[in-house]
Tab-separated table of C-alpha atoms and ligand atoms in Angstrom:
chain	number	residue	atom	x	y	z
A	6	MET	CA	1.701	-30.399	11.827
A	7	ARG	CA	4.408	-28.773	13.972
A	8	ILE	CA	6.177	-25.605	12.813
A	9	ASN	CA	9.850	-26.481	13.279
A	10	SER	CA	11.554	-23.525	11.616
A	11	VAL	CA	10.956	-20.304	9.740
A	12	THR	CA	13.400	-18.699	7.321
A	13	LEU	CA	12.900	-15.083	6.359
A	14	ARG	CA	14.567	-13.614	3.298
A	15	ARG	CA	14.605	-10.001	2.173
A	16	ILE	CA	14.468	-9.987	-1.618
A	17	ASN	CA	15.306	-7.235	-4.055
A	18	MET	CA	14.004	-7.564	-7.604
A	19	MET	CA	13.974	-5.014	-10.399
A	20	MET	CA	10.718	-4.838	-12.336
A	21	LYS	CA	10.874	-4.862	-16.144
A	22	HIS	CA	8.847	-1.656	-16.381
A	23	PRO	CA	8.109	1.165	-13.931
A	24	PHE	CA	4.546	1.095	-12.538
A	25	THR	CA	2.839	4.444	-11.839
A	26	THR	CA	-0.227	4.965	-9.661
A	27	SER	CA	-1.835	8.150	-8.372
A	28	PHE	CA	0.839	8.048	-5.611
A	29	GLY	CA	3.991	7.749	-7.663
A	30	THR	CA	6.207	5.358	-9.566
A	31	MET	CA	7.902	2.174	-8.470
A	32	GLN	CA	10.271	-0.146	-10.274
A	33	GLN	CA	12.061	-1.901	-7.458
A	34	LYS	CA	10.411	-4.642	-5.418
A	35	ASP	CA	11.845	-4.960	-1.926
A	36	PHE	CA	9.906	-7.654	-0.066
A	37	LEU	CA	10.081	-10.747	2.123
A	38	LEU	CA	9.802	-14.449	1.530
A	39	ALA	CA	9.031	-16.740	4.449
A	40	THR	CA	9.728	-20.465	4.397
A	41	VAL	CA	8.279	-22.699	7.096
A	42	THR	CA	9.256	-26.312	7.653
A	43	ASP	CA	7.118	-28.814	9.508
A	44	ASP	CA	8.092	-31.956	11.414
A	45	ASP	CA	7.740	-34.092	8.261
A	46	GLY	CA	10.149	-31.864	6.354
A	47	ASN	CA	7.498	-30.170	4.210
A	48	GLU	CA	8.446	-26.672	3.137
A	49	GLY	CA	5.859	-23.950	2.719
A	50	TRP	CA	6.471	-20.574	1.074
A	51	GLY	CA	4.838	-17.212	1.679
A	52	GLU	CA	5.417	-13.689	0.366
A	53	SER	CA	4.988	-10.321	2.054
A	54	VAL	CA	3.310	-7.851	-0.297
A	55	ALA	CA	4.169	-4.718	1.718
A	56	PHE	CA	6.165	-2.127	-0.224
A	57	THR	CA	9.273	-0.199	0.840
A	58	ALA	CA	7.211	2.924	1.549
A	59	PRO	CA	3.746	3.169	3.153
A	60	TRP	CA	1.804	4.698	0.233
A	61	TYR	CA	-0.617	1.829	-0.340
A	62	SER	CA	-1.071	0.887	3.308
A	63	GLU	CA	0.719	1.676	6.552
A	64	GLU	CA	2.847	-1.465	6.367
A	65	THR	CA	6.352	-1.410	4.895
A	66	THR	CA	9.077	-3.989	4.314
A	67	GLU	CA	10.725	-2.829	7.550
A	68	THR	CA	7.530	-3.021	9.636
A	69	THR	CA	6.846	-6.529	8.346
A	70	ILE	CA	10.380	-7.617	9.334
A	71	HIS	CA	9.806	-6.198	12.815
A	72	MET	CA	6.388	-7.830	13.215
A	73	LEU	CA	7.517	-11.185	11.897
A	74	ARG	CA	10.750	-11.361	13.870
A	75	ASP	CA	9.470	-9.991	17.173
A	76	PHE	CA	5.854	-11.215	17.317
A	77	LEU	CA	4.500	-13.400	14.533
A	78	ILE	CA	7.272	-15.964	14.137
A	79	PRO	CA	7.547	-16.482	17.940
A	80	ALA	CA	3.750	-17.013	17.975
A	81	VAL	CA	3.936	-19.981	15.550
A	82	LEU	CA	7.372	-21.496	16.190
A	83	GLY	CA	7.156	-24.916	17.857
A	84	LYS	CA	3.331	-24.836	17.697
A	85	SER	CA	1.333	-27.772	16.382
A	86	ILE	CA	-1.779	-27.136	14.301
A	87	GLU	CA	-4.331	-29.307	12.534
A	88	HIS	CA	-5.355	-26.664	9.988
A	89	PRO	CA	-4.086	-23.243	8.788
A	90	ASP	CA	-7.359	-21.644	9.931
A	91	GLU	CA	-5.878	-21.935	13.441
A	92	VAL	CA	-3.089	-19.457	12.618
A	93	THR	CA	-5.486	-16.527	13.024
A	94	GLY	CA	-6.012	-17.698	16.611
A	95	LEU	CA	-2.267	-17.816	17.281
A	96	PHE	CA	-2.127	-14.178	16.115
A	97	GLY	CA	-5.216	-13.210	18.145
A	98	HIS	CA	-3.247	-10.936	20.475
A	99	ILE	CA	-1.580	-9.021	17.632
A	100	ARG	CA	-3.562	-6.212	16.055
A	101	LYS	CA	-3.633	-5.447	12.313
A	102	ASN	CA	-0.287	-5.794	10.477
A	103	ASN	CA	-2.203	-7.923	7.986
A	104	MET	CA	0.504	-8.163	5.345
A	105	ALA	CA	3.023	-9.414	7.888
A	106	LYS	CA	0.484	-11.973	9.157
A	107	ALA	CA	-0.377	-13.154	5.643
A	108	THR	CA	3.304	-13.839	4.917
A	109	ILE	CA	3.568	-16.587	7.514
A	110	GLU	CA	-0.039	-17.758	7.174
A	111	GLY	CA	0.467	-18.278	3.424
A	112	ALA	CA	3.617	-20.299	4.048
A	113	ILE	CA	1.708	-22.476	6.529
A	114	TRP	CA	-1.132	-23.031	4.014
A	115	ASP	CA	1.432	-24.177	1.431
A	116	ALA	CA	3.113	-26.540	3.914
A	117	TYR	CA	-0.307	-27.853	4.988
A	118	ALA	CA	-1.331	-28.624	1.406
A	119	LYS	CA	2.008	-30.372	0.783
A	120	HIS	CA	1.613	-32.283	4.061
A	121	HIS	CA	-1.737	-33.598	2.789
A	122	GLN	CA	-0.401	-34.102	-0.746
A	123	MET	CA	-2.911	-31.817	-2.346
A	124	THR	CA	-2.785	-28.580	-4.296
A	125	LEU	CA	-3.235	-25.324	-2.396
A	126	ALA	CA	-6.245	-24.663	-4.640
A	127	ALA	CA	-7.856	-27.938	-3.515
A	128	ALA	CA	-6.946	-27.261	0.130
A	129	LEU	CA	-8.823	-23.955	-0.148
A	130	GLY	CA	-11.790	-25.679	-1.769
A	131	GLY	CA	-11.187	-24.382	-5.296
A	132	LYS	CA	-12.235	-26.425	-8.298
A	133	ARG	CA	-11.280	-24.432	-11.398
A	134	GLU	CA	-8.597	-25.870	-13.670
A	135	ARG	CA	-7.886	-22.489	-15.192
A	136	ILE	CA	-8.554	-18.928	-14.126
A	137	GLU	CA	-9.430	-15.866	-16.155
A	138	VAL	CA	-7.138	-12.872	-15.751
A	139	GLY	CA	-6.967	-9.201	-16.657
A	140	ILE	CA	-4.159	-6.682	-16.645
A	141	SER	CA	-3.529	-3.571	-14.562
A	142	ILE	CA	-1.764	-0.784	-16.434
A	143	GLY	CA	-0.055	2.132	-14.716
A	144	ILE	CA	-0.422	5.823	-15.555
A	145	GLU	CA	1.580	6.879	-18.639
A	146	GLU	CA	2.975	10.309	-19.493
A	147	ASN	CA	1.085	10.363	-22.758
A	148	VAL	CA	-1.996	8.663	-24.126
A	149	GLU	CA	-0.163	7.212	-27.155
A	150	ASP	CA	2.074	5.129	-24.884
A	151	LEU	CA	-0.924	3.972	-22.888
A	152	LEU	CA	-2.823	2.972	-26.029
A	153	ALA	CA	0.228	1.071	-27.298
A	154	ASN	CA	0.396	-0.745	-23.956
A	155	ILE	CA	-3.286	-1.588	-24.067
A	156	LYS	CA	-2.962	-2.895	-27.617
A	157	ASN	CA	-0.168	-5.266	-26.583
A	158	PHE	CA	-2.144	-6.675	-23.681
A	159	ILE	CA	-5.333	-7.065	-25.702
A	160	ASP	CA	-3.272	-8.873	-28.357
A	161	GLU	CA	-1.944	-11.157	-25.627
A	162	GLY	CA	-5.553	-11.985	-24.788
A	163	TYR	CA	-6.002	-10.436	-21.319
A	164	LYS	CA	-9.690	-10.536	-20.421
A	165	ARG	CA	-10.090	-7.019	-19.120
A	166	ILE	CA	-8.100	-3.836	-19.004
A	167	LYS	CA	-7.647	-1.835	-15.818
A	168	VAL	CA	-6.058	1.585	-16.043
A	169	LYS	CA	-4.897	3.780	-13.217
A	170	ILE	CA	-6.433	7.251	-13.082
A	171	LYS	CA	-5.895	10.417	-11.087
A	172	PRO	CA	-7.157	14.017	-11.374
A	173	GLY	CA	-6.003	15.369	-14.742
A	174	LYS	CA	-5.465	11.836	-16.083
A	175	ASP	CA	-9.023	10.556	-16.123
A	176	ILE	CA	-11.749	11.726	-18.541
A	177	GLU	CA	-9.406	12.449	-21.446
A	178	VAL	CA	-7.601	9.162	-21.001
A	179	LEU	CA	-10.774	7.059	-20.780
A	180	LYS	CA	-12.277	8.901	-23.765
A	181	ALA	CA	-9.183	8.132	-25.837
A	182	ILE	CA	-9.344	4.447	-24.870
A	183	ARG	CA	-13.058	4.182	-25.648
A	184	GLU	CA	-12.545	5.781	-29.071
A	185	VAL	CA	-10.245	2.944	-30.057
A	186	TYR	CA	-11.829	0.167	-27.955
A	187	PRO	CA	-15.540	0.917	-27.522
A	188	ASP	CA	-16.351	-2.536	-26.146
A	189	VAL	CA	-13.298	-3.845	-24.325
A	190	PRO	CA	-14.048	-4.756	-20.686
A	191	LEU	CA	-12.521	-1.688	-19.034
A	192	MET	CA	-12.189	-0.406	-15.482
A	193	ALA	CA	-10.334	2.393	-13.685
A	194	ASP	CA	-8.434	2.367	-10.385
A	195	ALA	CA	-7.973	5.718	-8.614
A	196	ASN	CA	-6.076	4.511	-5.533
A	197	SER	CA	-7.958	7.093	-3.436
A	198	ALA	CA	-7.128	10.109	-5.617
A	199	TYR	CA	-10.583	11.794	-5.327
A	200	THR	CA	-12.931	13.220	-2.696
A	201	LEU	CA	-16.662	13.928	-2.635
A	202	ASP	CA	-15.820	17.373	-4.040
A	203	ASP	CA	-15.190	15.543	-7.310
A	204	VAL	CA	-18.699	14.054	-7.615
A	205	GLU	CA	-19.488	15.940	-10.841
A	206	LEU	CA	-16.336	14.619	-12.498
A	207	LEU	CA	-16.959	11.093	-11.223
A	208	LYS	CA	-20.513	11.222	-12.618
A	209	GLU	CA	-19.064	11.977	-16.040
A	210	LEU	CA	-17.208	8.663	-15.931
A	211	ASP	CA	-20.575	6.893	-16.225
A	212	GLN	CA	-20.497	7.578	-19.987
A	213	PHE	CA	-17.555	5.182	-20.455
A	214	ASN	CA	-19.452	2.067	-19.443
A	215	LEU	CA	-16.744	0.961	-17.030
A	216	MET	CA	-17.074	-2.420	-15.332
A	217	MET	CA	-16.273	-0.570	-12.109
A	218	ILE	CA	-14.266	2.224	-10.558
A	219	GLU	CA	-11.839	0.976	-7.932
A	220	GLN	CA	-11.242	2.884	-4.691
A	221	PRO	CA	-12.079	6.417	-5.862
A	222	LEU	CA	-12.132	7.924	-2.342
A	223	ALA	CA	-10.016	7.792	0.817
A	224	SER	CA	-8.197	4.592	1.692
A	225	ASP	CA	-9.831	4.379	5.130
A	226	ASP	CA	-13.350	5.379	4.088
A	227	ILE	CA	-16.540	3.435	3.634
A	228	ILE	CA	-19.063	6.212	4.442
A	229	ASP	CA	-18.297	8.641	1.603
A	230	HIS	CA	-18.128	5.767	-0.867
A	231	ALA	CA	-21.755	4.947	0.045
A	232	THR	CA	-22.700	8.573	-0.621
A	233	LEU	CA	-20.875	8.480	-3.948
A	234	GLN	CA	-22.352	5.142	-5.041
A	235	LYS	CA	-25.853	6.647	-4.779
A	236	GLN	CA	-24.861	9.326	-7.282
A	237	ILE	CA	-22.996	7.341	-9.926
A	238	LYS	CA	-24.055	4.389	-12.075
A	239	THR	CA	-20.569	2.893	-12.371
A	240	PRO	CA	-20.229	0.190	-9.720
A	241	ILE	CA	-17.707	1.035	-7.010
A	242	CYS	CA	-15.141	-1.635	-6.128
A	243	LEU	CA	-13.302	-1.272	-2.830
A	244	ASP	CA	-9.633	-2.177	-2.492
A	245	GLU	CA	-7.687	-0.224	0.185
A	246	SER	CA	-10.721	0.145	2.515
A	247	ILE	CA	-11.255	-3.594	3.042
A	248	HIS	CA	-9.080	-5.329	5.647
A	249	SER	CA	-11.374	-8.075	6.886
A	250	LEU	CA	-14.664	-9.893	6.621
A	251	GLU	CA	-16.093	-7.322	9.064
A	252	ASP	CA	-15.075	-4.418	6.790
A	253	THR	CA	-16.659	-6.298	3.894
A	254	ARG	CA	-19.920	-6.824	5.763
A	255	LYS	CA	-20.136	-3.164	6.786
A	256	ALA	CA	-19.264	-1.833	3.337
A	257	ILE	CA	-21.896	-4.013	1.713
A	258	GLU	CA	-24.548	-3.273	4.360
A	259	ILE	CA	-24.247	0.493	3.894
A	260	GLY	CA	-23.891	0.310	0.110
A	261	SER	CA	-20.302	1.572	-0.229
A	262	CYS	CA	-19.532	-0.792	-3.085
A	263	LYS	CA	-20.967	-3.434	-5.378
A	264	ILE	CA	-17.717	-5.320	-5.978
A	265	ILE	CA	-14.758	-6.256	-3.771
A	266	ASN	CA	-11.111	-6.582	-4.753
A	267	VAL	CA	-9.733	-9.326	-2.487
A	268	LYS	CA	-6.011	-9.095	-1.745
A	269	VAL	CA	-4.626	-11.826	0.460
A	270	GLY	CA	-2.022	-9.599	2.133
A	271	ARG	CA	-4.399	-6.726	2.818
A	272	VAL	CA	-6.909	-8.986	4.606
A	273	GLY	CA	-4.329	-10.896	6.647
A	274	GLY	CA	-4.182	-14.189	4.808
A	275	LEU	CA	-5.902	-16.890	2.810
A	276	THR	CA	-8.263	-17.897	5.629
A	277	GLU	CA	-9.750	-14.383	5.856
A	278	ALA	CA	-9.789	-14.087	2.042
A	279	LYS	CA	-11.817	-17.295	1.878
A	280	LYS	CA	-14.243	-15.981	4.523
A	281	ILE	CA	-14.772	-12.832	2.456
A	282	HIS	CA	-15.270	-15.013	-0.600
A	283	ASP	CA	-17.912	-17.122	1.154
A	284	TYR	CA	-19.746	-14.083	2.542
A	285	CYS	CA	-19.836	-12.343	-0.843
A	286	ALA	CA	-21.047	-15.539	-2.515
A	287	GLU	CA	-23.943	-15.642	-0.058
A	288	LYS	CA	-24.765	-11.964	-0.689
A	289	GLY	CA	-24.408	-12.162	-4.475
A	290	ILE	CA	-21.488	-9.717	-4.531
A	291	ASP	CA	-18.923	-10.146	-7.312
A	292	ILE	CA	-15.299	-10.372	-6.249
A	293	TRP	CA	-11.948	-10.645	-7.968
A	294	CYS	CA	-8.386	-11.215	-6.852
A	295	GLY	CA	-6.206	-8.105	-6.722
A	296	GLY	CA	-2.448	-7.944	-7.095
A	297	MET	CA	0.530	-6.267	-5.442
A	298	LEU	CA	3.088	-6.764	-8.219
A	299	GLU	CA	3.985	-10.061	-6.559
A	300	SER	CA	6.853	-12.373	-7.279
A	301	GLY	CA	6.001	-15.938	-8.217
A	302	ILE	CA	5.329	-17.062	-4.641
A	303	GLY	CA	2.561	-14.539	-3.958
A	304	ARG	CA	1.340	-14.898	-7.533
A	305	ALA	CA	0.969	-18.679	-7.067
A	306	GLN	CA	-1.184	-18.075	-3.982
A	307	ASN	CA	-3.367	-15.672	-5.948
A	308	VAL	CA	-3.803	-18.302	-8.667
A	309	ALA	CA	-4.870	-20.879	-6.055
A	310	LEU	CA	-7.305	-18.485	-4.352
A	311	THR	CA	-8.904	-17.517	-7.670
A	312	THR	CA	-10.001	-21.139	-8.219
A	313	LEU	CA	-12.822	-20.525	-5.707
A	314	PRO	CA	-16.191	-20.230	-7.476
A	315	ASN	CA	-17.211	-16.693	-6.468
A	316	PHE	CA	-14.155	-15.091	-8.087
A	317	THR	CA	-16.562	-14.123	-10.840
A	318	LEU	CA	-14.511	-11.359	-12.470
A	319	PRO	CA	-11.019	-11.514	-14.026
A	320	GLY	CA	-8.332	-10.549	-11.479
A	321	ASP	CA	-5.031	-8.655	-11.671
A	322	THR	CA	-2.889	-11.821	-11.599
A	323	ALA	CA	-1.007	-11.441	-14.892
A	324	GLY	CA	1.751	-13.777	-16.045
A	325	SER	CA	5.251	-13.530	-14.513
A	326	SER	CA	6.699	-12.078	-17.725
A	327	ARG	CA	4.548	-8.943	-17.366
A	328	TYR	CA	6.680	-7.984	-14.329
A	329	TRP	CA	9.974	-9.889	-14.339
A	330	GLU	CA	12.876	-10.724	-16.628
A	331	GLN	CA	13.170	-13.781	-14.436
A	332	ASP	CA	10.699	-14.853	-11.777
A	333	ILE	CA	11.722	-16.887	-8.721
A	334	ILE	CA	9.552	-19.919	-9.414
A	335	SER	CA	9.765	-22.732	-11.894
A	336	PRO	CA	7.837	-22.922	-14.096
A	337	GLU	CA	6.860	-19.247	-14.168
A	338	VAL	CA	3.199	-18.212	-14.143
A	339	VAL	CA	2.034	-18.105	-17.740
A	340	ALA	CA	-1.094	-16.348	-18.957
A	341	GLU	CA	-2.227	-17.599	-22.335
A	342	ASN	CA	-5.077	-15.908	-24.104
A	343	GLY	CA	-6.150	-14.444	-20.752
A	344	TYR	CA	-6.117	-17.753	-18.863
A	345	ILE	CA	-3.695	-19.210	-16.349
A	346	THR	CA	-3.743	-22.990	-16.067
A	347	VAL	CA	-3.834	-23.946	-12.399
A	348	PRO	CA	-0.808	-26.103	-11.542
A	349	THR	CA	-1.408	-29.658	-10.348
A	350	ASP	CA	1.674	-30.199	-8.154
A	351	ASP	CA	1.165	-30.167	-4.387
A	352	GLY	CA	0.962	-26.891	-2.475
A	353	ILE	CA	1.391	-23.678	-4.462
A	354	GLY	CA	2.237	-25.946	-7.399
A	355	TYR	CA	5.319	-24.056	-8.594
A	356	SER	CA	8.836	-24.792	-7.292
A	357	PRO	CA	10.929	-22.029	-5.774
A	358	ASN	CA	13.898	-21.388	-8.067
A	359	MET	CA	16.649	-21.411	-5.428
A	360	ASP	CA	19.356	-20.069	-7.762
A	361	ALA	CA	17.261	-17.014	-8.536
A	362	ILE	CA	16.162	-16.620	-4.911
A	363	GLU	CA	19.762	-16.700	-3.642
A	364	ARG	CA	20.739	-14.162	-6.273
A	365	PHE	CA	18.011	-11.705	-5.191
A	366	THR	CA	18.434	-12.225	-1.427
A	367	VAL	CA	19.873	-9.216	0.417
A	368	ASP	CA	19.260	-10.406	3.995
A	369	LYS	CA	18.296	-13.661	5.671
A	370	TRP	CA	17.231	-14.789	9.144
A	371	VAL	CA	16.622	-18.338	10.388
A	372	PHE	CA	14.409	-19.101	13.412
A	373	THR	CA	14.330	-22.603	14.854
A	374	ALA	CA	12.054	-24.132	17.489
A	375	GLU	CA	13.674	-25.842	20.483
B	3	OSB	O1	-4.401	-0.712	-6.352
B	3	OSB	O2	-4.599	-2.650	-7.165
B	3	OSB	C1	-3.878	-1.715	-6.806
B	3	OSB	C2	-0.244	-2.393	-7.715
B	3	OSB	C3	0.382	-1.962	-6.572
B	3	OSB	C4	-0.383	-1.459	-5.537
B	3	OSB	C5	-1.765	-1.365	-5.657
B	3	OSB	C6	-2.395	-1.802	-6.799
B	3	OSB	C7	-1.607	-2.306	-7.867
B	3	OSB	C8	-2.158	-2.744	-9.123
B	3	OSB	C9	-1.377	-3.753	-9.924
B	3	OSB	O3	-3.169	-2.312	-9.604
B	3	OSB	C10	-1.734	-5.145	-9.570
B	3	OSB	C11	-0.753	-6.149	-10.140
B	3	OSB	O4	-0.549	-6.162	-11.355
B	3	OSB	O5	-0.179	-6.924	-9.347
B	4	MG	MG1	-6.450	-0.979	-6.393
């Protein structure tokens, strides 16, 4: 398979509802789509999950444009590969910038699956025909609004509820949820809002029987998380701290977490995500697929990845309608009673909706091999 061209589009989409984490609120998605074409005319699609501002990780929409245009696209253009696992090698001389790398790597995986007339899920080795999904709910001004939100999503059938927490919006909020829903599978995501000074407070969260607490401490830490895990019963799940299989191995070896949130963009692509999956399967560590408020392209990749057997816990991949008035794929991703049916068409299995994509495109670059 030879990479003949890459098209990069900057997309602007308004989310249906604002989403608030411990860092702030966002409602506008400003991101990239990459399209690669191979010598047989197959088209593969990838999405960059970096945000406009570097609050979740150091990457931004602008840094991913720079990395793709100046380093990553030149590294793949005109190259012939047998398998997408080789893309990591082509990027061997480029450090980090995982979200930028995953954009092009994901597009190549899609093209590869189409080239071999198989689904992306099958190309990755996944077997599930449907995947179980949960919902991630942002911080709300008042508990009544949050409870109303939770009720809607439970009524829709989502398999577990994740709420964002931060200092001042934690114990009270979780207590209020547990009063109404004593048994619902519940977890909390702090996006690094605490430090070891908060151990006493974090211990109190044990009473809520949470499935896990996600990334309570610093985004670049694995040491303090190990210290914390020894003092709390609630399993720790790492998100921001995990960028690779190596990070995963180290975090597990020193006991920083019992669960891993796998995000394709954060770990640099589907190949690395699959390696983390395989390692955790061997070690008996539960994993689930995280989300970055993706459009349909990134969402479709998450669906495909989640078909691997060790995605033992419901992920954050909700249906398109949770985020968008109109998504950019056809059909949209639909979650029904907490399940998404894995599409059976080749590649990501959903077609890019070109009308919608053109409408949301604010910038576009085309790169062609000689
Ligand atoms: O920490 O998992 C996170 C959204 C944006 C950035 C980080 C996170 C999230 C979510 C929502 O929790 C996941 C989703 O619904 O896509
Ligand atoms: Mg998280």
